[in-house]
Coordinates of C-alpha atoms and ligand atoms in Angstrom, one line a residue:
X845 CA 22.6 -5.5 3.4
X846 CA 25.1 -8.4 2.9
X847 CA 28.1 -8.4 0.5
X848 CA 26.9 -10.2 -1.9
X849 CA 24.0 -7.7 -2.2
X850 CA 25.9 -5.1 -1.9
X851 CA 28.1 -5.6 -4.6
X852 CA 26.6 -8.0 -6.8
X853 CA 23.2 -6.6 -7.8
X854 CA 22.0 -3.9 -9.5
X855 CA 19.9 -1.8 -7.8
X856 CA 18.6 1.5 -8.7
X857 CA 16.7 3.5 -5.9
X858 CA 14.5 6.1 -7.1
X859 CA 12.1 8.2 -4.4
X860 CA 8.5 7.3 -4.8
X861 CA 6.3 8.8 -7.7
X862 CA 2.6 10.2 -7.1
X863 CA 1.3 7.7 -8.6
X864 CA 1.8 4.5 -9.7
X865 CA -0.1 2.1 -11.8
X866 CA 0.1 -0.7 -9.4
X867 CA 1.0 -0.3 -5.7
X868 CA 2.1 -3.4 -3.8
X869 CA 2.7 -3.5 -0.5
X870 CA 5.1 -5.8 0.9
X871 CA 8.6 -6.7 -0.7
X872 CA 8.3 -10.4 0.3
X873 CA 8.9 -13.1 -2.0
X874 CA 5.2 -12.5 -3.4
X875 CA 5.1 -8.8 -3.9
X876 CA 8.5 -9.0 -5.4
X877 CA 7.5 -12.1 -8.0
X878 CA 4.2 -10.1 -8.8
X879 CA 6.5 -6.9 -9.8
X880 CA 9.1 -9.0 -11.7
X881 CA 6.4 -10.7 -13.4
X882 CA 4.8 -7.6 -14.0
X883 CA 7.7 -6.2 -15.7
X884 CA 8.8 -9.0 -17.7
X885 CA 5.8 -10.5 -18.8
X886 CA 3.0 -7.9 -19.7
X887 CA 5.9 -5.2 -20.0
X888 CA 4.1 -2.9 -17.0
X889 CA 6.4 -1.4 -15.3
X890 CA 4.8 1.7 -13.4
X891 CA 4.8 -0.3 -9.8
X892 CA 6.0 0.7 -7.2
X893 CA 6.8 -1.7 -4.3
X894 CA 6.5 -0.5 -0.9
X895 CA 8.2 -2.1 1.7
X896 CA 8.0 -1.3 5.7
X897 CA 11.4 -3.0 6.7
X898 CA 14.5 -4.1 4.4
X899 CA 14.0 -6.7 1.2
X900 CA 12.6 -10.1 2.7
X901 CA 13.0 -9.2 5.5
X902 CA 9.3 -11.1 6.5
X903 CA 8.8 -14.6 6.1
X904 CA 10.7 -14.7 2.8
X905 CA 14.3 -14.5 4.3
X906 CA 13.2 -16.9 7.3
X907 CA 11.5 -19.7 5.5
X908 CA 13.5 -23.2 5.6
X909 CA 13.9 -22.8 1.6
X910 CA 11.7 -26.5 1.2
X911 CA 10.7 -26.4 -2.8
X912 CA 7.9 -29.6 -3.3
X913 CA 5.0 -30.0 -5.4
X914 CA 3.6 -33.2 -3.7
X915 CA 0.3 -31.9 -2.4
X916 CA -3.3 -33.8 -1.5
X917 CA -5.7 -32.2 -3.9
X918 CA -5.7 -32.1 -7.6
X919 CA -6.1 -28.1 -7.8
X920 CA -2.6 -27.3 -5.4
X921 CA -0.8 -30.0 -7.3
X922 CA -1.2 -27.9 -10.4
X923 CA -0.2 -24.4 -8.8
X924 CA 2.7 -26.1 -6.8
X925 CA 4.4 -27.8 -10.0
X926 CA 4.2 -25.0 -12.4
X927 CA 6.4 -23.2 -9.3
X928 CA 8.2 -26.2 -9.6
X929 CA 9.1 -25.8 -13.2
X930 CA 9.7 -22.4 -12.8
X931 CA 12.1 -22.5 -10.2
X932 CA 13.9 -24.7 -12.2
X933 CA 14.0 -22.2 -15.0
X934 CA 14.9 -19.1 -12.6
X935 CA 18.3 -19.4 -12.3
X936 CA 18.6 -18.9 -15.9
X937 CA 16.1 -16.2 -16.5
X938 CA 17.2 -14.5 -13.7
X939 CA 21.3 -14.5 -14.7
X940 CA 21.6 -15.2 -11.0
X941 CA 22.9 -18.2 -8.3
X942 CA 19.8 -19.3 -6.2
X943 CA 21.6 -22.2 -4.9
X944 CA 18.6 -24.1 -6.4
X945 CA 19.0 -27.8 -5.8
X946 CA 17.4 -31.2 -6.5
X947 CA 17.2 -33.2 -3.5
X948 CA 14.1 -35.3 -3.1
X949 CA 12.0 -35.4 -0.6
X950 CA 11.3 -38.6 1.5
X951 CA 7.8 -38.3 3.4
X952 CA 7.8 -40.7 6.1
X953 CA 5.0 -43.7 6.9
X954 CA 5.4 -45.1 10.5
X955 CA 2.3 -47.0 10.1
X956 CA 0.1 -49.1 7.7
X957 CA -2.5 -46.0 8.0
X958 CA -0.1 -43.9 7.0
X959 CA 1.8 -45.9 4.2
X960 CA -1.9 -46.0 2.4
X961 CA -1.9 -42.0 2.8
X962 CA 1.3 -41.6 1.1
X963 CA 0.4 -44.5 -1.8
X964 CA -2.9 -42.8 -2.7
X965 CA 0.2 -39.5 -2.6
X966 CA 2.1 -40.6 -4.6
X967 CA -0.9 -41.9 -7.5
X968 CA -2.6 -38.5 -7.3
X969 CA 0.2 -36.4 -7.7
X970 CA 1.5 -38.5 -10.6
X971 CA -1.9 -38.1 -11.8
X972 CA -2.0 -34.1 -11.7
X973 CA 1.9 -34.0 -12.9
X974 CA 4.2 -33.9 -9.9
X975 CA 6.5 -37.2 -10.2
X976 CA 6.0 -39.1 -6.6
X977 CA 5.7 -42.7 -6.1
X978 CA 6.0 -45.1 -2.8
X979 CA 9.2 -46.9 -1.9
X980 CA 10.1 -49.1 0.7
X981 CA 12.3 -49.1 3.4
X982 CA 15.2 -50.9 1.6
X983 CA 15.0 -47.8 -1.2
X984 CA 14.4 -45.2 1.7
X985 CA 17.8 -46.6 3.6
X986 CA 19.4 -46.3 0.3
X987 CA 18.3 -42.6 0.0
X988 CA 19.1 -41.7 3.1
X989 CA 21.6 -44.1 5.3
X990 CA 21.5 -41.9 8.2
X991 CA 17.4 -42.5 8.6
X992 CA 17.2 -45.6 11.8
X993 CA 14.5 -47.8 9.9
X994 CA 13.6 -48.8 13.5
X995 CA 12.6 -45.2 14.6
X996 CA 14.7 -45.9 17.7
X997 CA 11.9 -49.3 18.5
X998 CA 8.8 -47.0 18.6
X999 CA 8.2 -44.9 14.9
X1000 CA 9.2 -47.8 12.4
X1001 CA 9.9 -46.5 9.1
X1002 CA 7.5 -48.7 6.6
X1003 CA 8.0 -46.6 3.6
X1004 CA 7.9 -43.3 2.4
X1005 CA 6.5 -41.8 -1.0
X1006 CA 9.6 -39.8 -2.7
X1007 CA 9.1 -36.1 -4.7
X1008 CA 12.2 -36.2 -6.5
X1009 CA 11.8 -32.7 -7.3
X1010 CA 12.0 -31.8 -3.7
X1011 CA 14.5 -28.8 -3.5
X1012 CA 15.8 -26.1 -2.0
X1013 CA 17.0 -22.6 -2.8
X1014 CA 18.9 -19.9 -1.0
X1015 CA 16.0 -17.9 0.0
X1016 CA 17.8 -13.8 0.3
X1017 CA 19.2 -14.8 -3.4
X1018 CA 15.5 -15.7 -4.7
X1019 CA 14.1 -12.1 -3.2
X1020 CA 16.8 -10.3 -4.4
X1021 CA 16.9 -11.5 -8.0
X1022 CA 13.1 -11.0 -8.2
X1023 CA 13.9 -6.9 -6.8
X1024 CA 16.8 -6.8 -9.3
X1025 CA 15.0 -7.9 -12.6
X1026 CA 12.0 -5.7 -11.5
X1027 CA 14.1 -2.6 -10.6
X1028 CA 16.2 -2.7 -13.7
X1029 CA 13.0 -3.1 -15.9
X1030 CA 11.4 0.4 -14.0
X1031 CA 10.4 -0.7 -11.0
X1032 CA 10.4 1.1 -7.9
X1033 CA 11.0 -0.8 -4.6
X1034 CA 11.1 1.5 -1.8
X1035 CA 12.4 0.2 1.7
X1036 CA 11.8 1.5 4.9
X1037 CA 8.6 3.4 4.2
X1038 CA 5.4 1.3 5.8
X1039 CA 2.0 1.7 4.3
X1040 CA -0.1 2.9 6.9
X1041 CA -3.5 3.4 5.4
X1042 CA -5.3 2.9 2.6
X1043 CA -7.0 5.8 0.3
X1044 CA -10.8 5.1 -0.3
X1045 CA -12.8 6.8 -3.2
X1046 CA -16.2 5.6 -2.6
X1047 CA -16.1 2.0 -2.7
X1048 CA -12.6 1.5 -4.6
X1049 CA -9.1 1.8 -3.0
X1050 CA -7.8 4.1 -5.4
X1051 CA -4.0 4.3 -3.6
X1052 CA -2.3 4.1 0.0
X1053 CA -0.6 6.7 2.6
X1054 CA 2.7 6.6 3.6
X1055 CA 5.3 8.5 5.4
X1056 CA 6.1 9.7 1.9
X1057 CA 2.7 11.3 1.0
X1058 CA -0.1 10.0 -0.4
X1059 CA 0.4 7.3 -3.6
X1060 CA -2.2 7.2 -6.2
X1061 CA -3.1 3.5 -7.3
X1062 CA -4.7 2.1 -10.0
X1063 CA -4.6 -1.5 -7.8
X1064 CA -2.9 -1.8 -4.9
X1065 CA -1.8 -5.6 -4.0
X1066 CA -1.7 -6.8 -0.6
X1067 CA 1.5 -9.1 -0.3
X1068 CA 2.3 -8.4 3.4
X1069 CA 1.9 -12.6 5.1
X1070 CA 1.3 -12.4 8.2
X1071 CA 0.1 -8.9 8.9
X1072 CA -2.7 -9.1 6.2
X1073 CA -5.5 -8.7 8.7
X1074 CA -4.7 -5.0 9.5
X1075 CA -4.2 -3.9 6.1
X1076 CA -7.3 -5.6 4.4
X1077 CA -9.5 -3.9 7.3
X1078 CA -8.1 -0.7 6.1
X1079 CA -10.6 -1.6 2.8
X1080 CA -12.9 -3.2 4.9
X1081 CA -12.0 -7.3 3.7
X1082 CA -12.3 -9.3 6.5
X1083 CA -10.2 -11.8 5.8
X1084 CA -10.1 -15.9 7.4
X1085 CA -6.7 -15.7 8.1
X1086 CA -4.9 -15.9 11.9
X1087 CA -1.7 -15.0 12.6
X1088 CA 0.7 -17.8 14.0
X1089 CA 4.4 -17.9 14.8
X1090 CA 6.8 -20.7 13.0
X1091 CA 9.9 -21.4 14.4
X1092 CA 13.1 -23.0 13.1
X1093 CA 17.0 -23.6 14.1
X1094 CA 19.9 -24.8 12.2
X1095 CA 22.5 -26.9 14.1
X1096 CA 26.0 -26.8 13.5
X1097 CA 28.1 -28.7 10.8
X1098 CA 27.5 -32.3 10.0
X1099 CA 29.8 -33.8 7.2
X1100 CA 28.1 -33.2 3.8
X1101 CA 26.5 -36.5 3.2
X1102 CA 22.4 -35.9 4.2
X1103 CA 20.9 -36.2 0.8
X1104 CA 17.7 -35.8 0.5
X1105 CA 14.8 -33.6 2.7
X1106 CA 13.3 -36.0 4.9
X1107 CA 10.0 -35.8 6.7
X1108 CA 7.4 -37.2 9.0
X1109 CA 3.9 -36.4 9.6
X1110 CA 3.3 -38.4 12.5
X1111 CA 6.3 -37.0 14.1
X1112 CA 5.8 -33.4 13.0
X1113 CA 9.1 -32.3 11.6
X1114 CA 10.9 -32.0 8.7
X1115 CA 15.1 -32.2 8.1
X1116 CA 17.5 -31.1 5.3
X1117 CA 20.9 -29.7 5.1
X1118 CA 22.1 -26.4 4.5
X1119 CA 24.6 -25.6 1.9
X1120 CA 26.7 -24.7 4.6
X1121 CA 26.7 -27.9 5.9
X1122 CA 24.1 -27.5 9.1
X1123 CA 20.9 -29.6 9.6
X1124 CA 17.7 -27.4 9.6
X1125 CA 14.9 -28.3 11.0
X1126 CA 11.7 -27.1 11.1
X1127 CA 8.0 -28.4 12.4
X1128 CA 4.2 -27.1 12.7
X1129 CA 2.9 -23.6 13.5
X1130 CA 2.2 -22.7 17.3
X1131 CA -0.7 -23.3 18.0
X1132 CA -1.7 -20.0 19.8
X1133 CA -2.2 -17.1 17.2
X1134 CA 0.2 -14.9 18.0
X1135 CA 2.3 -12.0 15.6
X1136 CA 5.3 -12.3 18.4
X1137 CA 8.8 -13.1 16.8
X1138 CA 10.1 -14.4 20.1
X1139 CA 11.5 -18.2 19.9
X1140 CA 10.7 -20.4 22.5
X1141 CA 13.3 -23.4 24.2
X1142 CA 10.3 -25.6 24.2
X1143 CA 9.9 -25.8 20.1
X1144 CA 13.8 -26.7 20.0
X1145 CA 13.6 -29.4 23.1
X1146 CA 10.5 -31.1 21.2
X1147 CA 11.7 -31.0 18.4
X1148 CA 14.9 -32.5 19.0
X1149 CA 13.0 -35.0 21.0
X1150 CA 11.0 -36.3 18.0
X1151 CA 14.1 -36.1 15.2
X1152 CA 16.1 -38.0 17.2
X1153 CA 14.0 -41.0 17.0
X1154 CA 14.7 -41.6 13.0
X1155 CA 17.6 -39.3 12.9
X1156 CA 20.2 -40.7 15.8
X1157 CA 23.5 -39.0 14.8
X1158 CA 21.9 -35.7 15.4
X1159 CA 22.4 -36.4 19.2
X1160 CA 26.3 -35.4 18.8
X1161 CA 25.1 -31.7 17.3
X1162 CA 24.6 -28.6 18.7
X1163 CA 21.9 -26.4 18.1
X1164 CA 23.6 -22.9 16.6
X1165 CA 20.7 -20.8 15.6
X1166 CA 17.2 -20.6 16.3
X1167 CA 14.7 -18.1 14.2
X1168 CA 10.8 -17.1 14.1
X1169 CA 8.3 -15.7 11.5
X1170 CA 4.7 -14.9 11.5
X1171 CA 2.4 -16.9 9.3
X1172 CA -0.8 -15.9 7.3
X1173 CA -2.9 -19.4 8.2
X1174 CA -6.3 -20.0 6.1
X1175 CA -8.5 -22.3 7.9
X1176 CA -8.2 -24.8 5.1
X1177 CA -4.5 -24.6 4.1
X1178 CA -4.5 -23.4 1.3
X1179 CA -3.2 -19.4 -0.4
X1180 CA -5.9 -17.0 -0.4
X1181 CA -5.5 -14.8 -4.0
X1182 CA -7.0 -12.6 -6.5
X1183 CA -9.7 -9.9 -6.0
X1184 CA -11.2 -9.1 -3.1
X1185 CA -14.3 -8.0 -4.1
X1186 CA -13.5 -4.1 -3.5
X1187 CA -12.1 -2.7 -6.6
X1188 CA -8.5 -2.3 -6.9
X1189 CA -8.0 -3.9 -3.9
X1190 CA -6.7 -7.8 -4.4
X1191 CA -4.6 -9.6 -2.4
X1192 CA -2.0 -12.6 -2.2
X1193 CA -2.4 -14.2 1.2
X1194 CA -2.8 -17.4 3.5
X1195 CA 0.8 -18.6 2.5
X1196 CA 1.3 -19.6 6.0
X1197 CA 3.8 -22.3 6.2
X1198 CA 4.2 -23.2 2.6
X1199 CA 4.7 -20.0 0.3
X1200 CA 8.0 -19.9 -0.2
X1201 CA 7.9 -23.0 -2.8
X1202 CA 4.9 -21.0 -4.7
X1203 CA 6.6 -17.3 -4.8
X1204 CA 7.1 -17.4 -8.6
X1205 CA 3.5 -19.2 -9.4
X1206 CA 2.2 -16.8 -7.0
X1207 CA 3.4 -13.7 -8.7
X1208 CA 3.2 -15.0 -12.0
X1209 CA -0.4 -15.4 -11.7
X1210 CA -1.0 -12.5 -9.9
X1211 CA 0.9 -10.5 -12.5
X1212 CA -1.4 -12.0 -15.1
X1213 CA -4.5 -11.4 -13.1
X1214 CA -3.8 -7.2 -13.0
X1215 CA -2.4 -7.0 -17.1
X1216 CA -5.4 -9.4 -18.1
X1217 CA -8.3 -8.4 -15.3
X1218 CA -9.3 -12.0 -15.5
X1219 CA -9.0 -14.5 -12.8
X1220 CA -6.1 -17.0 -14.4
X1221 CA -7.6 -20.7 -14.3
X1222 CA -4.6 -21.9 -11.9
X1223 CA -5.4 -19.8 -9.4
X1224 CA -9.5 -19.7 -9.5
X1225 CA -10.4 -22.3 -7.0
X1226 CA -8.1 -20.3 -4.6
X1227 CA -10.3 -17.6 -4.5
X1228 CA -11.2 -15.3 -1.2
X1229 CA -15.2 -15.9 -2.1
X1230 CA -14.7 -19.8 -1.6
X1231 CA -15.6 -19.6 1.8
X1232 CA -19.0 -17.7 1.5
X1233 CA -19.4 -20.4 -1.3
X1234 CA -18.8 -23.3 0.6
X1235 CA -16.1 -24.4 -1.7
X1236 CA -12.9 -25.1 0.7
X1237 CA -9.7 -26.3 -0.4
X1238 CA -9.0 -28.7 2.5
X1239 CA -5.0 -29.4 2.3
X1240 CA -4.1 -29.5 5.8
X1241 CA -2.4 -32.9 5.5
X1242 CA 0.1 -31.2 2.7
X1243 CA 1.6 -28.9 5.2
X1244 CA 4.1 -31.6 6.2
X1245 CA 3.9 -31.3 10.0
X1246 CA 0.0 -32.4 10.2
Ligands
LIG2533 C1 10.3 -20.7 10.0 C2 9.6 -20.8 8.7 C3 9.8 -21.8 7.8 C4 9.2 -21.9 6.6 N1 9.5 -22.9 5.7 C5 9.0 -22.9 4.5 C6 9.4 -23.9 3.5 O1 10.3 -24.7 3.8 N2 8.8 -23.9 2.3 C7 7.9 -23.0 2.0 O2 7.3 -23.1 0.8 N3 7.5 -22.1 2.8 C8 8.0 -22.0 4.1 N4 7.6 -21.0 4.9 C9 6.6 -20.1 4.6 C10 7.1 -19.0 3.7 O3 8.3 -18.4 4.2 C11 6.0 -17.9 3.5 O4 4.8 -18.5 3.1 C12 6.4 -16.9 2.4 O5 7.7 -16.4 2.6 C13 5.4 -15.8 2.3 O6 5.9 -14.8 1.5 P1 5.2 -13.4 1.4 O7 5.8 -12.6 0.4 O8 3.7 -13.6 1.3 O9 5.4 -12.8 2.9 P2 6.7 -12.1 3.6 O10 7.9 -12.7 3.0 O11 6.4 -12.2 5.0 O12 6.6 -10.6 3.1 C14 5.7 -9.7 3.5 C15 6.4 -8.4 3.6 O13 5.4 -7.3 3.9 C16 6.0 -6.4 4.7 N5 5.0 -5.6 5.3 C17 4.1 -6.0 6.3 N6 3.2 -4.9 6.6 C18 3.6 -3.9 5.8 C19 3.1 -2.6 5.6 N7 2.1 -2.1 6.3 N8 3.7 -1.8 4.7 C20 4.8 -2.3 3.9 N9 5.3 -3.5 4.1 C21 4.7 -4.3 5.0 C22 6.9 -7.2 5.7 O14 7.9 -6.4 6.3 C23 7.4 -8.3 4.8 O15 8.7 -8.0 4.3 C24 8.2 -20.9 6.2 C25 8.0 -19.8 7.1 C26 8.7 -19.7 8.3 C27 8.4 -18.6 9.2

């Protein structure tokens, strides 16, 4: 725990009940947003969160904090601004500093195929309600002055559409607002204490096992990223989802003057600067499935390799830091949530390398999905049974690196 959790928030810790009426298991951005908005927007507060480590300490409190709502089908633009909005609102709600900030996000064309991509971008998101349009080169150099239009002779920068609602947030600050306003409304959260099997009446999952006992649930939400495989098998979902690392690494300080994100999806990464004054940078998943947290030299070396070509001043910095999480990938890139078709078993999922932008969407839906029992309209074409329905929700292009 850091200082500024320590003796900032308020946090009551109460040992676990019997019985809850919702269970969610994993205190990740997502189960956190689906008990805070739980609590604060259908007033249930009998939920207990069960977490197997500390507070985010999953993908949530790794994430390179990137906040955009410029995605390539109608049905994700939708989702991803209303967590736009809402971020925007959460500071407020919340009573607490996320270090939420406006940047913009520049999204690189290096060639005519790819400047028509990012055109027919920038006219579909403004269509669904996420401001984007196409600038050229002279508006991206104003943007950002450190970007080498040339792309050191080889990755010419022809334009870029610009989201100026990219932002970024401090990501430990987002997880622990969402614990504090759920705790101090009545709910538990419960570190340290792994779910390890699910408790099957019949056909239902009616609550899960821990080291604690036995929990009685009257749903129990699955909200664990990457390790979703194990725990749906436990109710007998088998799920389209493998496990990938994602690595990223922070360099150290450059003067405060990079302005906006910035990022290229012919040269797979993506930049931005830390409040603290480092460049972060992150790209695509490994390719190999894997659940291993190790980082690898070879993702910093290409990486470098790439940046450098539109980011030259980099070459005087120093990488400082270098991190890994484990990502939930659906085959078509887009989240996986709802029901699951067992009852009382549903599940917020496939957030792979984009779920940090869509915690409070995510959870606010979800939350609305267990008070109501219906499936809200936002999140219905993201449904588990589109597969077996043939109704896919192909967005790998929006994951920024592809
Ligand atoms: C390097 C990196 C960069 C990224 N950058 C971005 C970005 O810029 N923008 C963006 O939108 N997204 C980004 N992401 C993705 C984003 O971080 C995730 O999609 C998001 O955090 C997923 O949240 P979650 O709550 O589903 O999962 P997590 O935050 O992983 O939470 C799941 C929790 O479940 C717990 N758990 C697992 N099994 C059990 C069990 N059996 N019992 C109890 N608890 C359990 C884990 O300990 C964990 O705390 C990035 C991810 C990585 C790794």
């Amino acid at each position: 725990m850091n200082e500024f959790v320590e003796r900032q928030m308020k946090l009551t810790w109460r040992p676990p009940k019997k019985a809850y009426d919702v269970v969610i298991v994993g205190a990740g951005g997502h189960g956190l947003a689906t008990a805070y908005y739980l609590a604060t927007r259908h007033g249930i507060t009998n939920v207990g969160v069960f977490e197997r480590g500390y507070i985010g300490s999953g993908n949530s409190g790794r994430n390179t904090t990137i906040i955009r709502a410029n995605y390539g089908i109608p049905a994700a633009v939708r989702f991803y601004q209303r967590s736009v909005d809402l971020y925007r609102g959460l500071e407020e709600e919340t009573g607490r500093w996320l270090m939420h900030q406006e940047k913009g996000i520049l999204w690189m064309a290096h060639s005519e195929a790819a400047a028509r991509t990012e055109r027919m971008r920038a006219k579909l998101n403004t269509e669904f309600g996420a401001e984007t349009e196409f600038v050229g080169p002279r508006r991206v150099q104003e943007l950002c002055p450190q970007l080498d239009l040339d792309g050191g002779g080889r990755w010419p920068v022809l334009g870029a559409s610009y989201h100026p609602q990219g932002a970024t947030a401090r990501h430990d600050r987002v997880v622990w607002a969402l614990a504090e306003g759920a705790m101090e409304r009545g709910v538990d959260v419960h570190q340290n204490l792994p779910v390890e099997g699910l408790i099957l009446e019949g056909d239902r999952v009616a609550g899960v096992r821990t080291a604690a006992g036995d929990i009685a649930a009257g749903v129990v939400v699955s909200a664990v990223g990457g390790h979703v495989s194990r725990l749906a098998a436990m109710a007998g979902v088998r799920l389209p989802i493998r496990t990938h690392r994602l690595q990223a690494f922070v360099t150290n300080h450059y003067r405060q003057q990079f302005g906006p994100i910035v990022a290229s999806s012919e040269l797979f990464f993506y930049a931005s600067q830390t409040a603290r004054g480092e460049m972060l940078l992150g790209a695509e998943v490994d390719p190999q499935p894997s659940f291993s947290y190790r980082s690898s030299h070879d993702f910093v070396q290409q990486v470098c390799r790439r940046a450098l070509y539109l980011l030259p001043f980099m070459s005087g910095l120093r990488v400082l830091r270098q991190w890994t999480g484990v990502c939930d990938m659906s085959p078509d890139y887009s989240p996986i949530l709802g029901p699951t078709g067992v009852d009382g078993f549903c599940i917020t999922t496939g957030w792979g390398t984009w779920g940090f932008k869509a915690i409070p969407a995510g959870g606010e839906q979800m939350a609305k999905l267990i008070a109501t029992g219906e499936v809200p309209e936002l999140i219905a074409p993201f449904g588990l049974d589109r597969f077996a329905r043939d109704r896919t929700m192909a967005d790998r292009a929006s994951a920024g690196t592809h």
